[in-house]
């Protein structure tokens, strides 16, 4: 029961993080130019307000504006193998595939710069993290694993109670009342659903200064506002043919149901610095975003089952079956085996209760830092029509505090490497392509289906159409090829040790259109 509650209340995290490019909590696809080329750290353009803010001062005097729209679709696939899944009366298959779909039809962003003399004054409005919603229509494998284990536990308790009753009453207890109710083989059924969304809105302002004709520096500040919502449930749990609520509170049909409904909001600030250096046909850049301290405040209406009156409910049920009170109290509920089974369930529940409820407890503030972020870029133009870029990103995820310091389970921060090129076919059309490799510092301990990422390679293609001398259109598509991360863990059920396996992967597609204007 404890594990069942904990799995449900934390599971919405899986549907919250919809980062389509970048680190664990950082979106780097904040301009369509990135989508079509994947490497923009050393480029000189209006998209540099995010990628290379120090370099924007070399863009030329006047007002520069970029308006961007993106559509992203992501599928998360987890294949779990567990012997107890065979006890699911509605789907007795193992391994089992659990799929979540995240769809963000509108991911907007805006970059603006006003260049005058040696100065460039800049602003950026974008979704710095999240950006969509994700739904698991059938819950997650970790839910079903715990439901299956709970069913086995209920059968074990039923058998212990029936055994004690038969020992006390003999023929006067003609049948195994509770074993017939719950069965002996752990058959179960349940209904589960999870839905969540996460938006981290970022507004940044800053200024770049041209120290010389070749060197510039930037300083700025981003304000981040987080708005998240998690909703989900595990309900209608049955063991055998008997609803589980009957042993928790027979007067309430939802006594065994779990409901999560939580809104989270938070505010944080990110200092940003950058430099850019030009020499001949080369350009070099660097940017550093400091860690954003975020504390998310919960506003929740949650419901969870309680097993505090398990013994009392069993007592009432036995008496209703005609068992004398003195026998119930002394011979059955006083039986060492029955007490051990109930005590084990209660102990596990009470021990983890704070952890289970803590992250979504109403009114509580929890840690959700955005990691520090370093980028390096180098660009080379072998001809006036061809530009080639390479870049590097480092996210300090391990030192970005998260709930219960889960970040410390990572082996290291995220590393990204990218390369891209663009070629001017003529004065009107430019074509481009790029690649990015994202390598997360994942450990087996960090991985779980409630919040997971896997390393990947992304490929982007697109181009630029110059509509007028002051207006151009960026169009792009990128696809991410995710690796598989496989884990295995042992789970003790009664006297048996079972193996629970997981195979994690994703699939991602992003389309984008952006309009750049100079005036």
XYZ file of C-alpha atoms in Angstrom:
519
model
C 0.000 0.000 0.000
C 2.850 2.388 0.814
C 4.609 1.748 -2.491
C 1.363 2.045 -4.410
C 0.751 5.502 -2.991
C 4.313 6.646 -3.556
C 4.375 5.481 -7.170
C 1.183 7.329 -7.993
C 1.972 10.594 -6.286
C 5.378 10.933 -7.941
C 4.410 9.625 -11.348
C 3.188 12.870 -12.825
C 6.796 13.961 -13.059
C 7.008 11.711 -16.097
C 4.417 13.813 -17.848
C 5.880 17.116 -16.809
C 9.216 17.415 -18.523
C 8.798 18.078 -22.236
C 12.253 19.367 -23.119
C 12.710 18.890 -26.846
C 16.381 19.858 -27.102
C 18.946 20.561 -24.425
C 19.542 19.515 -20.832
C 17.287 17.992 -18.215
C 15.430 21.262 -17.572
C 16.652 23.534 -20.369
C 15.264 24.030 -23.869
C 17.943 25.128 -26.345
C 15.670 25.207 -29.392
C 14.593 28.784 -28.722
C 14.922 29.944 -32.333
C 14.111 28.193 -35.607
C 17.636 28.943 -36.846
C 18.873 26.363 -34.339
C 16.404 23.763 -35.618
C 17.692 24.031 -39.169
C 21.419 24.127 -38.312
C 21.804 22.759 -34.710
C 24.974 24.815 -34.119
C 24.481 28.561 -33.640
C 26.855 29.425 -30.791
C 29.318 31.197 -33.117
C 26.846 32.677 -35.602
C 26.136 36.374 -35.933
C 22.370 36.789 -36.166
C 19.296 37.916 -34.268
C 18.946 34.380 -32.864
C 22.215 35.153 -31.087
C 20.198 37.028 -28.460
C 19.957 33.534 -26.960
C 22.852 31.581 -28.526
C 25.584 34.227 -28.809
C 24.425 37.482 -27.203
C 27.865 39.075 -27.274
C 28.033 38.560 -31.037
C 24.753 40.377 -31.761
C 26.554 43.728 -31.478
C 28.272 42.899 -34.800
C 24.917 42.493 -36.554
C 24.663 46.130 -37.650
C 22.855 49.187 -36.357
C 19.103 49.400 -36.027
C 16.244 47.305 -34.666
C 16.293 43.521 -35.150
C 13.345 41.253 -34.374
C 12.793 37.492 -34.640
C 9.362 35.875 -34.199
C 9.306 32.072 -33.970
C 6.709 29.317 -33.833
C 7.444 25.650 -33.260
C 5.350 22.496 -33.076
C 6.803 19.519 -31.231
C 5.619 15.953 -30.787
C 7.320 13.436 -28.532
C 6.600 9.820 -27.665
C 8.073 8.134 -24.602
C 8.230 4.369 -24.646
C 9.053 2.140 -21.692
C 9.041 -1.633 -22.015
C 8.826 -3.382 -18.637
C 9.141 -7.048 -17.897
C 7.800 -8.514 -14.642
C 6.342 -11.937 -13.870
C 3.483 -10.494 -11.792
C 2.145 -8.728 -14.892
C 0.792 -12.156 -15.883
C -1.705 -11.762 -13.038
C -3.392 -8.771 -14.700
C -6.766 -10.216 -15.697
C -7.226 -7.603 -18.435
C -3.739 -7.774 -19.981
C -1.683 -10.778 -18.787
C 1.365 -9.989 -20.939
C 5.006 -9.469 -20.032
C 7.079 -7.638 -21.091
C 4.584 -4.791 -21.437
C 4.934 -1.500 -23.315
C 3.837 1.742 -21.667
C 3.623 4.792 -23.902
C 3.289 8.484 -23.115
C 2.600 11.158 -25.699
C 3.718 14.760 -25.328
C 2.350 17.325 -27.761
C 3.160 21.025 -27.869
C 1.335 22.662 -30.785
C 2.604 26.166 -30.044
C 6.094 26.888 -28.725
C 6.621 30.612 -29.294
C 9.727 32.722 -28.872
C 10.792 36.285 -29.563
C 14.235 37.844 -29.790
C 14.829 41.580 -30.098
C 17.948 43.751 -30.308
C 18.592 47.438 -30.778
C 22.117 48.164 -31.925
C 23.551 51.664 -31.678
C 27.235 52.471 -31.944
C 29.180 50.094 -29.767
C 26.096 48.952 -27.842
C 23.496 46.250 -28.383
C 20.431 46.215 -26.098
C 18.633 42.883 -26.167
C 15.559 41.033 -24.963
C 14.444 37.418 -25.264
C 11.060 35.852 -24.524
C 10.873 32.068 -24.722
C 9.993 28.838 -22.962
C 13.290 28.062 -21.277
C 12.030 24.696 -20.041
C 9.092 22.367 -20.553
C 6.724 23.630 -23.189
C 3.955 21.068 -23.440
C 1.906 18.343 -21.863
C 2.259 14.582 -21.728
C -0.334 11.899 -21.120
C 0.010 8.276 -20.069
C -3.465 6.881 -20.720
C -2.690 3.584 -18.985
C -0.378 4.811 -16.260
C 3.150 3.455 -15.927
C 4.845 0.137 -15.375
C 5.886 1.145 -11.872
C 2.192 1.600 -11.034
C 1.295 -1.846 -12.242
C 4.300 -3.401 -10.528
C 3.119 -2.092 -7.175
C -0.522 -3.010 -7.824
C 0.631 -6.551 -8.608
C 2.719 -6.709 -5.431
C -0.172 -5.271 -3.412
C -2.431 -7.993 -4.791
C 0.031 -10.662 -3.665
C 0.216 -9.010 -0.241
C -3.589 -8.953 0.057
C -3.731 -12.649 -0.822
C -1.063 -13.381 1.779
C -2.989 -11.503 4.454
C -6.211 -13.277 3.478
C -4.505 -16.636 3.778
C -3.024 -15.735 7.179
C -6.430 -14.635 8.531
C -8.170 -17.750 7.209
C -5.449 -19.968 8.634
C -5.747 -18.399 12.080
C -9.551 -18.673 11.970
C -9.472 -22.330 11.008
C -6.953 -23.032 13.743
C -9.244 -21.394 16.291
C -12.645 -22.633 15.083
C -11.931 -25.805 13.130
C -15.098 -27.068 11.416
C -16.996 -24.037 12.718
C -15.075 -22.013 10.130
C -16.273 -24.015 7.112
C -14.450 -22.230 4.312
C -11.595 -19.866 3.608
C -13.718 -16.730 3.607
C -11.056 -14.180 2.724
C -9.026 -16.402 0.417
C -12.181 -16.999 -1.592
C -12.738 -13.245 -1.722
C -9.226 -12.261 -2.813
C -7.965 -15.507 -4.281
C -4.601 -17.089 -3.710
C -2.722 -16.351 -6.940
C -2.612 -12.530 -6.924
C -4.981 -11.804 -9.800
C -5.721 -8.096 -10.072
C -7.193 -5.282 -12.133
C -7.081 -1.493 -11.859
C -7.561 1.750 -13.776
C -4.795 4.349 -14.035
C -4.183 7.644 -15.825
C -1.536 10.372 -15.688
C -1.432 13.818 -17.248
C 0.882 16.730 -16.665
C 2.193 19.933 -18.128
C 5.223 22.084 -17.407
C 6.012 25.592 -18.620
C 9.082 27.600 -17.637
C 8.564 31.080 -19.088
C 11.771 33.060 -19.510
C 12.177 36.790 -20.093
C 15.747 38.037 -20.380
C 17.252 41.464 -20.924
C 20.867 42.451 -21.360
C 23.411 44.518 -23.212
C 26.481 43.760 -25.299
C 29.377 46.179 -25.749
C 31.865 46.214 -28.614
C 35.176 46.595 -26.805
C 37.026 46.658 -30.127
C 36.313 45.887 -33.757
C 37.015 42.226 -32.960
C 35.907 41.671 -29.376
C 32.632 42.135 -27.508
C 31.164 41.237 -24.127
C 27.621 40.720 -22.808
C 25.856 40.755 -19.434
C 22.185 40.082 -18.819
C 19.539 38.649 -16.525
C 16.700 36.232 -17.160
C 13.563 36.001 -15.045
C 11.981 32.549 -15.059
C 8.407 31.829 -14.006
C 7.416 28.176 -13.626
C 3.834 26.962 -13.970
C 3.201 23.227 -13.661
C 0.160 21.021 -13.202
C -0.076 17.319 -12.434
C -3.236 15.223 -12.454
C -3.631 11.500 -12.200
C -5.259 8.607 -10.446
C -5.106 4.909 -9.612
C -8.584 3.627 -8.895
C -10.939 0.637 -9.031
C -8.247 -1.707 -7.697
C -9.499 -5.259 -7.399
C -7.746 -8.299 -5.984
C -9.401 -11.412 -7.319
C -13.019 -10.360 -7.686
C -13.011 -8.135 -4.594
C -12.523 -4.350 -4.575
C -9.564 -3.426 -2.382
C -11.534 -0.710 -0.600
C -13.494 -3.361 1.299
C -10.556 -3.998 3.630
C -9.733 -0.304 4.032
C -13.113 1.319 4.549
C -16.144 -0.660 3.333
C -18.350 2.411 3.732
C -16.423 4.334 1.043
C -16.056 2.910 -2.440
C -13.137 5.265 -3.140
C -11.230 4.373 0.041
C -8.463 2.651 -1.982
C -8.367 5.247 -4.767
C -5.434 7.592 -5.222
C -5.915 11.051 -6.686
C -3.256 13.618 -7.472
C -4.194 17.176 -8.404
C -1.345 19.609 -7.882
C -0.396 23.030 -9.246
C 3.163 24.269 -8.810
C 4.489 27.776 -9.364
C 7.886 29.332 -8.793
C 10.137 32.253 -9.690
C 13.876 32.358 -10.348
C 16.596 34.578 -11.799
C 19.490 33.673 -14.102
C 22.543 35.933 -14.544
C 24.113 35.539 -18.002
C 27.522 36.587 -19.357
C 29.109 36.093 -22.773
C 31.994 37.063 -25.052
C 32.636 36.988 -28.797
C 35.882 37.317 -30.754
C 36.252 37.756 -34.523
C 39.431 37.293 -36.533
C 39.506 36.998 -40.303
C 37.027 34.358 -41.409
C 36.821 32.896 -37.902
C 34.483 33.677 -35.034
C 34.660 32.356 -31.477
C 32.150 32.705 -28.670
C 31.360 31.651 -25.118
C 28.330 32.065 -22.873
C 27.707 31.124 -19.254
C 24.317 31.005 -17.545
C 24.490 30.758 -13.763
C 22.346 28.301 -11.822
C 18.738 29.407 -11.389
C 17.520 28.808 -7.873
C 13.874 27.724 -8.074
C 11.494 26.853 -5.256
C 8.134 25.603 -6.465
C 5.104 26.162 -4.235
C 2.366 23.533 -4.234
C -1.352 24.089 -4.306
C -2.832 20.621 -4.066
C -6.016 18.651 -3.571
C -4.796 15.069 -3.157
C -6.372 11.877 -1.916
C -4.600 8.748 -0.737
C -5.697 5.507 0.918
C -5.127 4.871 4.580
C -4.480 1.514 6.188
C -4.601 2.812 9.731
C -7.827 0.931 10.483
C -6.955 -2.301 8.674
C -7.215 -4.385 11.859
C -10.518 -2.761 12.792
C -11.995 -3.426 9.369
C -10.892 -7.044 9.464
C -12.440 -7.379 12.918
C -15.759 -5.974 11.689
C -15.755 -8.271 8.656
C -15.021 -11.389 10.706
C -17.728 -10.602 13.241
C -20.150 -10.018 10.385
C -19.299 -13.521 9.164
C -20.405 -14.930 12.550
C -16.996 -15.323 14.194
C -17.246 -14.636 17.960
C -15.589 -11.427 19.122
C -13.357 -13.169 21.640
C -12.009 -15.460 18.932
C -11.446 -12.546 16.562
C -9.573 -10.517 19.157
C -7.510 -13.261 20.790
C -7.062 -16.017 18.238
C -7.135 -14.281 14.866
C -6.000 -10.678 15.210
C -3.752 -11.848 18.033
C -2.198 -14.553 15.849
C 1.554 -13.884 15.373
C 1.436 -14.530 11.620
C -1.507 -12.189 11.085
C 0.127 -9.540 13.230
C 3.412 -9.893 11.346
C 1.743 -9.475 7.945
C -0.282 -6.445 9.037
C 2.673 -4.970 10.923
C 4.899 -5.267 7.888
C 2.397 -3.432 5.704
C 1.870 -0.676 8.267
C 5.578 -0.262 8.952
C 6.430 0.208 5.295
C 3.538 2.612 4.852
C 4.389 4.784 7.862
C 8.123 4.874 7.108
C 7.721 6.254 3.591
C 4.587 8.346 4.129
C 6.459 11.654 4.349
C 8.488 10.915 1.224
C 5.400 9.741 -0.647
C 3.355 12.868 0.027
C 6.171 15.359 0.473
C 6.769 16.534 -3.071
C 3.108 17.395 -3.663
C 1.955 18.359 -0.181
C -0.303 21.403 -0.251
C 1.469 24.659 0.578
C 4.964 23.171 0.545
C 7.916 24.624 -1.389
C 10.221 22.172 -3.145
C 13.570 22.574 -4.894
C 13.598 22.645 -8.686
C 16.778 24.446 -9.774
C 17.697 25.038 -13.418
C 21.356 24.047 -13.855
C 24.239 26.314 -14.748
C 24.992 26.164 -18.466
C 28.195 26.775 -20.453
C 28.400 27.059 -24.241
C 31.434 27.356 -26.518
C 31.316 27.938 -30.251
C 33.610 28.298 -33.246
C 32.599 29.360 -36.737
C 34.519 29.465 -40.026
C 33.500 30.828 -43.429
C 35.754 29.279 -46.111
C 33.873 31.355 -48.723
C 31.385 34.204 -48.565
C 28.552 31.748 -49.301
C 29.459 28.940 -46.907
C 29.515 29.020 -43.094
C 30.508 26.095 -40.859
C 29.974 25.987 -37.080
C 30.818 23.655 -34.213
C 29.657 23.997 -30.631
C 29.792 22.510 -27.149
C 27.344 22.665 -24.212
C 27.795 21.661 -20.586
C 24.902 21.570 -18.113
C 25.821 21.275 -14.421
C 22.811 19.055 -13.665
C 24.515 17.288 -10.778
C 24.656 20.520 -8.757
C 21.170 21.791 -9.596
C 19.179 20.928 -6.488
C 16.044 18.876 -7.045
C 13.574 17.248 -4.663
C 15.296 14.901 -2.216
C 18.602 15.672 -4.001
C 17.812 13.290 -6.833
C 20.357 15.247 -8.888
C 23.135 13.626 -6.840
C 22.285 10.265 -8.394
C 23.657 11.473 -11.740
C 27.193 10.471 -12.683
C 27.859 13.913 -14.201
C 26.205 16.807 -15.973
C 24.933 16.778 -19.544
C 27.391 17.151 -22.431
C 26.355 18.246 -25.928
C 28.363 18.485 -29.136
C 27.036 19.969 -32.346
C 28.040 20.945 -35.861
C 26.217 22.664 -38.693
C 26.623 24.377 -42.012
C 24.635 26.766 -44.162
C 25.115 27.642 -47.819
C 23.722 30.565 -49.795
C 22.427 29.143 -53.076
C 21.829 32.671 -54.268
C 20.794 36.022 -52.804
C 17.311 34.700 -52.086
C 17.745 31.139 -50.745
C 19.961 29.516 -48.101
C 20.000 25.827 -47.205
C 21.364 24.394 -43.963
C 21.764 21.199 -41.965
C 23.204 20.204 -38.625
C 23.745 17.534 -35.996
C 23.808 17.468 -32.219
C 24.805 14.716 -29.801
C 23.366 14.854 -26.275
C 25.060 12.713 -23.634
C 23.438 12.575 -20.198
C 25.347 11.441 -17.124
C 22.777 8.803 -16.278
C 23.175 6.137 -13.643
C 20.944 3.094 -13.229
C 19.876 4.492 -9.858
C 18.717 7.735 -11.491
C 16.563 6.004 -14.100
C 12.870 5.404 -13.492
C 9.769 5.712 -15.600
C 8.436 8.603 -13.527
C 11.144 10.912 -14.893
C 13.630 9.762 -17.467
C 15.806 10.935 -20.319
C 18.107 8.992 -22.637
C 21.084 10.139 -24.658
C 20.430 10.987 -28.282
C 21.518 12.325 -31.646
C 19.482 15.019 -33.410
C 19.548 16.001 -37.074
C 18.079 19.250 -38.385
C 17.471 20.548 -41.907
C 15.942 23.710 -43.278
C 16.618 26.962 -44.973
C 16.162 30.694 -45.259
C 13.997 32.570 -47.740
C 14.797 36.282 -48.069
C 11.420 37.875 -48.646
C 12.835 41.404 -48.853
C 16.126 43.109 -48.061
C 14.895 43.528 -44.451
C 12.820 40.410 -43.944
C 13.655 36.709 -44.088
C 11.821 33.493 -43.285
C 13.422 30.526 -41.480
C 11.873 27.076 -41.951
C 13.137 23.941 -40.255
C 12.548 20.372 -39.137
C 14.589 18.297 -36.758
C 14.298 14.737 -35.571
C 15.919 13.173 -32.531
C 17.170 9.596 -32.583
C 17.180 8.364 -28.996
C 19.273 5.564 -27.589
C 17.899 2.788 -25.385
C 18.728 2.637 -21.695
C 18.128 -0.762 -20.104
C 18.023 -1.432 -16.380
C 17.233 -4.392 -14.149
C 16.387 -4.617 -10.461
C 15.399 -7.325 -8.037
C 12.114 -7.161 -6.143
C 11.222 -9.327 -3.169
C 7.641 -10.591 -3.092
C 6.990 -12.815 -0.103
C 9.732 -15.428 -0.164
C 10.397 -14.981 -3.888
C 12.864 -12.689 -5.646
C 11.614 -11.433 -9.015
C 13.435 -9.504 -11.722
C 11.934 -6.231 -12.963
C 13.415 -4.989 -16.245
C 13.038 -1.662 -18.021
C 13.933 -0.490 -21.518
C 13.638 3.301 -21.956
C 13.575 5.292 -25.188
C 11.854 8.246 -26.881
C 10.915 9.600 -30.287
C 10.889 13.312 -31.118
C 9.888 15.567 -34.019
C 9.922 19.377 -34.178
C 8.740 21.706 -36.952
C 9.402 25.427 -36.943
C 8.874 28.683 -38.831
C 10.487 31.999 -37.915
C 10.344 35.517 -39.312
C 13.346 37.836 -38.908
C 12.854 41.560 -39.495
C 15.266 44.499 -39.513
C 13.895 48.027 -39.217
